[in-house]
């Protein structure tokens, strides 16, 4: 247990202290309790009042007997019985819980809104039913008179699910882009939703029309444009609104201006709002601090600042106890005797706190702003260093928050004008999007960029017509391909051989893809229409398209070969034109004989021989000589060589013949006449 005092209000943290590991045996736990003083002073109000990792939200049933908490990881719901001071049951879920509510007095009827758009219903025995909403939800409320569940989320619509009829009803269309929170007045059942633009819209469930609109953005212009992060009704006319910039606005339904604005000074979204009716207090919290203040004057009553971030705060009815869901496995339990007595199931806390009245306590300061020397220079308050208005602390100073806001408003008196200019600029930008957009082509690959733009427009048009999904992002808007349209080295050469061979295939694929999209659009418009007679089916057309590009590729190849031959012929002509013929003379060395005239007769004989004889002679000699004239002419010499495969085949045939010769036996000893045996058998027969 930890005791602290803020504004002379005692706060008891019942969850403070070490927690014993679950895997320890009872004997070791008893030994630790005897040795460790912190464990001896630890108060375990409810057994196993914690989550494995993080607790996201916590609620108390209307009868006050059960405490339900949702957490992760893994997603689960735990129910604690206050009469038994222990865990009653635990149920694991498929996904994390955004919000949940208890529809019955006990735990028998539960509703869970999940992060994956599922709405799950649980009964006393466990899971009962599961359905899904169109958009991601952020909060929901239950309207008891009509049995309607109102879901708000990342959409301008408020979805209504009737639990009596078991079906979705017509949605409520709001003016907001997104809705963050919602609540229903417990007296006259007015439904209110908080938008991301900082407005609160009120709807009458009986007529399903909007009856009021409250703009909360102008009340917190110093901190910027806020959105609604928390909403809570109190009575029939009062309402508390929490913003994403850390302000709480107390509003009256009959007035367009808030009655009171309370700032948390942390610039963090308000995540929880509760009212304490006995003392007319408001309990508001963000992720850092819980503030308890008077709803009429705004004067601080007390505050609680845990060591971990806060996700949700729940007050036990008609008592001074509250529970917090934290970014920590342990769920904190705070008891403030000044707010009320302890609950009936833990009435022993009143006697325990009376004995601890004289314990030492820590003092926490509030309504002060911490500023550094740089902040003082920006505000022009450097001359206050050393005065009583600044209290030195660590690397900066504490100053009164009222003085800080007054000086900041004087330093920037045109905050509203800047906000107004931003809104006007946003309206102008929205109107510009409706104008005719001029397509700006890049410097590199202009043709490719224009083609991609046209394909993107066709795809967007067909996607909007079919109303199925969203168009894929274009390559032009992807940073990974921007170099292709900026660097000249990536310029596509349309005259290259590769481009001319691939272009028919790419163009046919693009045409086929467009035709497929058109067919899908036509199928969505009329699914039951039959094909007219005399017209080829889509499969036949696609098959014809598949074969048509082959002829184009062949034609391109033929043209490339023709161009290649023409280019080579032109190169040879240029080479011959530039070549200068010079006669070359050779000297016959001494001792050598000039045989050209001696071989004339042999050559003339070869010319008169047939082609078969000449080939045989050349094959026998292995050399083929071709000469035009005897003197002063060119001579070509060819050596007929056989390939390696032919030589191996001939060698294998020779080896085969040699092997057959060795195995063959002579049949010369056999005679054509009849042998002795034949004659003997003949004589025997006779």
XYZ file of C-alpha atoms in Angstrom, residues 39-314:
276
model
C 5.454 -8.201 0.863
C 4.211 -8.171 4.450
C 2.653 -4.717 3.944
C 1.151 -5.676 0.587
C -2.658 -5.782 0.388
C -4.129 -8.178 -2.161
C -7.695 -6.914 -2.239
C -8.805 -9.161 -5.129
C -6.808 -12.254 -5.951
C -5.077 -12.257 -9.387
C -6.344 -8.763 -10.192
C -4.036 -8.353 -13.212
C -3.576 -9.139 -16.908
C -0.777 -11.045 -18.655
C 0.466 -7.933 -20.473
C -1.808 -4.860 -20.693
C -5.323 -3.975 -19.582
C -7.241 -1.754 -22.038
C -10.653 -1.156 -20.386
C -12.438 -1.965 -17.138
C -16.091 -1.787 -16.007
C -18.286 -2.675 -13.014
C -21.652 -4.409 -13.393
C -24.759 -2.520 -12.319
C -25.336 -4.754 -9.284
C -21.755 -4.047 -8.116
C -20.864 -7.709 -7.700
C -18.681 -8.247 -10.772
C -15.683 -6.364 -12.181
C -14.915 -7.051 -15.845
C -11.622 -6.156 -17.532
C -10.431 -6.577 -21.135
C -6.776 -6.892 -21.963
C -4.069 -8.403 -24.118
C -1.846 -10.359 -24.946
C -3.545 -12.699 -25.829
C -6.900 -10.914 -26.150
C -9.119 -11.926 -23.242
C -11.842 -10.884 -20.831
C -11.647 -11.537 -17.091
C -14.506 -11.377 -14.608
C -13.863 -10.950 -10.874
C -16.428 -11.716 -8.178
C -16.273 -9.131 -5.396
C -18.167 -11.396 -2.987
C -15.490 -14.067 -3.346
C -12.599 -11.577 -3.901
C -11.231 -13.785 -6.664
C -11.353 -14.505 -10.376
C -14.662 -15.988 -11.507
C -13.857 -16.829 -15.144
C -11.613 -15.923 -18.028
C -12.449 -16.077 -21.758
C -9.986 -15.662 -24.607
C -11.060 -13.766 -27.730
C -10.021 -13.765 -31.383
C -8.827 -10.137 -31.527
C -8.241 -7.107 -29.320
C -11.213 -5.306 -27.792
C -11.870 -1.657 -28.698
C -14.792 -1.261 -26.277
C -17.216 -3.484 -24.398
C -20.373 -3.009 -22.354
C -22.484 -4.963 -19.864
C -26.119 -5.066 -20.977
C -27.500 -6.906 -17.934
C -27.252 -6.304 -14.207
C -24.675 -9.075 -13.896
C -22.211 -10.604 -16.356
C -24.769 -12.689 -18.281
C -25.031 -10.319 -21.299
C -21.853 -8.807 -22.726
C -21.080 -7.031 -26.019
C -17.552 -6.646 -27.415
C -16.411 -4.419 -30.278
C -13.194 -5.766 -31.810
C -10.455 -4.144 -33.837
C -11.297 -6.301 -36.894
C -14.877 -4.824 -37.157
C -16.506 -7.801 -35.462
C -19.211 -7.392 -32.820
C -19.299 -10.341 -30.439
C -22.089 -11.221 -28.000
C -21.538 -13.331 -24.909
C -24.086 -14.931 -22.643
C -23.629 -16.519 -19.242
C -22.265 -19.760 -20.667
C -19.849 -18.066 -23.137
C -19.836 -17.043 -26.796
C -23.328 -16.553 -28.244
C -23.199 -14.726 -31.604
C -20.831 -12.790 -33.836
C -21.500 -10.252 -36.604
C -19.615 -7.551 -38.451
C -20.076 -3.825 -39.104
C -19.100 -2.151 -42.429
C -16.384 0.167 -41.046
C -13.877 -0.015 -38.216
C -15.600 0.902 -34.964
C -14.300 3.059 -32.134
C -17.157 3.168 -29.620
C -20.766 2.085 -29.144
C -23.747 2.723 -26.849
C -26.861 0.726 -25.988
C -30.332 2.289 -26.175
C -32.438 0.332 -23.665
C -35.969 1.439 -24.723
C -35.534 0.294 -28.340
C -32.843 -2.401 -27.819
C -30.610 -0.641 -30.380
C -26.832 -0.686 -30.447
C -25.291 2.487 -31.941
C -21.791 2.022 -33.432
C -19.501 4.923 -34.403
C -16.091 4.731 -36.019
C -14.079 5.562 -39.119
C -17.145 6.620 -41.082
C -19.671 9.424 -41.250
C -22.501 6.950 -40.582
C -23.766 5.709 -37.221
C -24.729 2.043 -37.568
C -27.774 0.745 -35.706
C -28.159 -2.912 -34.749
C -31.510 -3.901 -33.238
C -31.091 -6.802 -30.820
C -34.824 -7.558 -30.641
C -35.227 -8.001 -34.406
C -31.696 -9.267 -34.949
C -30.913 -7.042 -37.939
C -29.304 -3.754 -38.913
C -31.552 -0.714 -39.274
C -31.075 2.433 -41.354
C -27.920 4.292 -40.352
C -27.732 7.869 -39.101
C -25.865 10.118 -41.541
C -23.720 12.718 -39.765
C -21.822 15.682 -41.211
C -18.496 14.492 -39.818
C -15.786 12.571 -41.610
C -15.193 10.278 -38.615
C -16.829 9.762 -35.232
C -14.722 8.930 -32.192
C -17.068 8.474 -29.201
C -20.766 8.359 -28.395
C -23.079 8.297 -25.364
C -26.809 8.141 -24.539
C -28.455 10.332 -21.912
C -29.861 8.124 -19.125
C -32.890 10.410 -18.553
C -34.405 11.325 -21.938
C -32.196 8.971 -24.055
C -30.708 11.649 -26.300
C -27.928 10.163 -28.440
C -24.712 12.219 -28.856
C -21.618 11.514 -30.921
C -18.225 13.268 -30.860
C -16.543 13.886 -34.208
C -12.951 14.253 -35.293
C -13.622 17.920 -36.264
C -14.309 18.926 -32.666
C -18.117 18.888 -32.821
C -20.816 17.119 -30.838
C -23.950 16.103 -32.740
C -27.108 15.221 -30.809
C -29.783 12.942 -32.285
C -33.279 11.995 -31.165
C -33.676 8.176 -31.492
C -37.452 8.506 -31.755
C -37.424 10.485 -35.014
C -33.829 9.700 -36.112
C -33.091 13.371 -36.825
C -30.328 15.631 -35.564
C -31.637 18.064 -32.971
C -28.479 19.941 -31.981
C -24.870 20.724 -32.881
C -22.137 21.976 -30.543
C -18.777 23.237 -31.826
C -16.094 22.666 -29.176
C -13.098 23.719 -31.292
C -13.338 27.460 -30.574
C -13.052 26.897 -26.817
C -9.505 25.522 -27.071
C -7.881 27.484 -29.883
C -4.705 28.033 -27.909
C -3.817 24.378 -28.156
C -4.831 23.951 -31.812
C -7.781 22.314 -33.540
C -8.976 19.468 -31.279
C -11.136 16.410 -31.860
C -13.559 14.829 -29.412
C -11.973 11.939 -27.492
C -14.431 11.423 -24.576
C -18.116 12.097 -23.947
C -20.291 11.645 -20.858
C -23.823 12.745 -19.942
C -24.748 13.836 -16.421
C -28.398 14.214 -15.595
C -30.807 15.475 -18.210
C -29.095 18.732 -19.228
C -25.372 18.509 -18.440
C -22.668 16.940 -20.537
C -18.854 16.663 -20.268
C -16.756 16.657 -23.428
C -13.084 15.678 -23.540
C -10.813 16.815 -26.379
C -7.662 15.405 -27.910
C -5.665 18.444 -26.730
C -6.298 17.834 -23.027
C -9.332 20.048 -22.212
C -12.608 19.078 -20.545
C -15.669 21.175 -21.429
C -18.740 21.176 -19.214
C -21.734 22.031 -21.390
C -25.420 22.673 -20.949
C -27.703 21.340 -23.676
C -29.537 24.654 -23.717
C -26.420 26.724 -24.449
C -24.041 26.844 -27.396
C -21.131 27.925 -25.170
C -19.471 25.694 -22.551
C -20.071 26.524 -18.898
C -16.541 25.639 -17.829
C -13.281 24.589 -19.489
C -10.762 22.578 -17.476
C -7.265 22.030 -18.893
C -5.051 19.095 -17.891
C -1.930 20.931 -19.161
C -0.431 17.772 -20.680
C -1.703 18.174 -24.268
C -2.818 14.531 -24.153
C -6.255 13.216 -25.200
C -8.859 12.789 -22.487
C -9.685 9.075 -22.356
C -12.201 8.849 -19.495
C -14.880 11.018 -17.847
C -16.898 10.213 -14.715
C -19.161 12.179 -12.354
C -19.255 11.932 -8.561
C -22.781 13.004 -7.611
C -22.342 13.160 -3.813
C -19.721 15.925 -3.909
C -20.485 17.384 -7.382
C -17.090 16.389 -8.718
C -15.779 15.413 -12.133
C -13.166 12.661 -12.512
C -11.275 13.124 -15.797
C -8.161 11.329 -16.922
C -5.602 11.226 -19.693
C -2.709 8.820 -20.117
C -0.625 10.612 -17.432
C -2.901 11.834 -14.671
C -6.346 11.522 -13.084
C -7.825 14.839 -11.954
C -10.754 15.241 -9.570
C -12.248 18.745 -9.618
C -15.420 20.631 -8.839
C -17.848 20.822 -11.735
C -19.165 24.294 -10.779
C -15.931 26.169 -10.090
C -13.259 23.970 -11.676
C -11.235 24.025 -8.462
C -8.976 21.027 -8.062
C -10.033 18.561 -5.387
C -7.237 16.010 -5.808
C -5.202 14.222 -8.463
C -3.614 10.814 -8.985
C -0.522 10.278 -11.108
C 0.487 6.598 -11.443
C 3.871 5.396 -12.606
C 2.438 3.880 -15.815
C 0.167 5.220 -18.558
C -3.588 5.062 -18.020
C -5.998 3.515 -20.541
C -9.319 3.664 -18.671
C -10.771 4.672 -15.282
C -13.815 3.131 -13.617
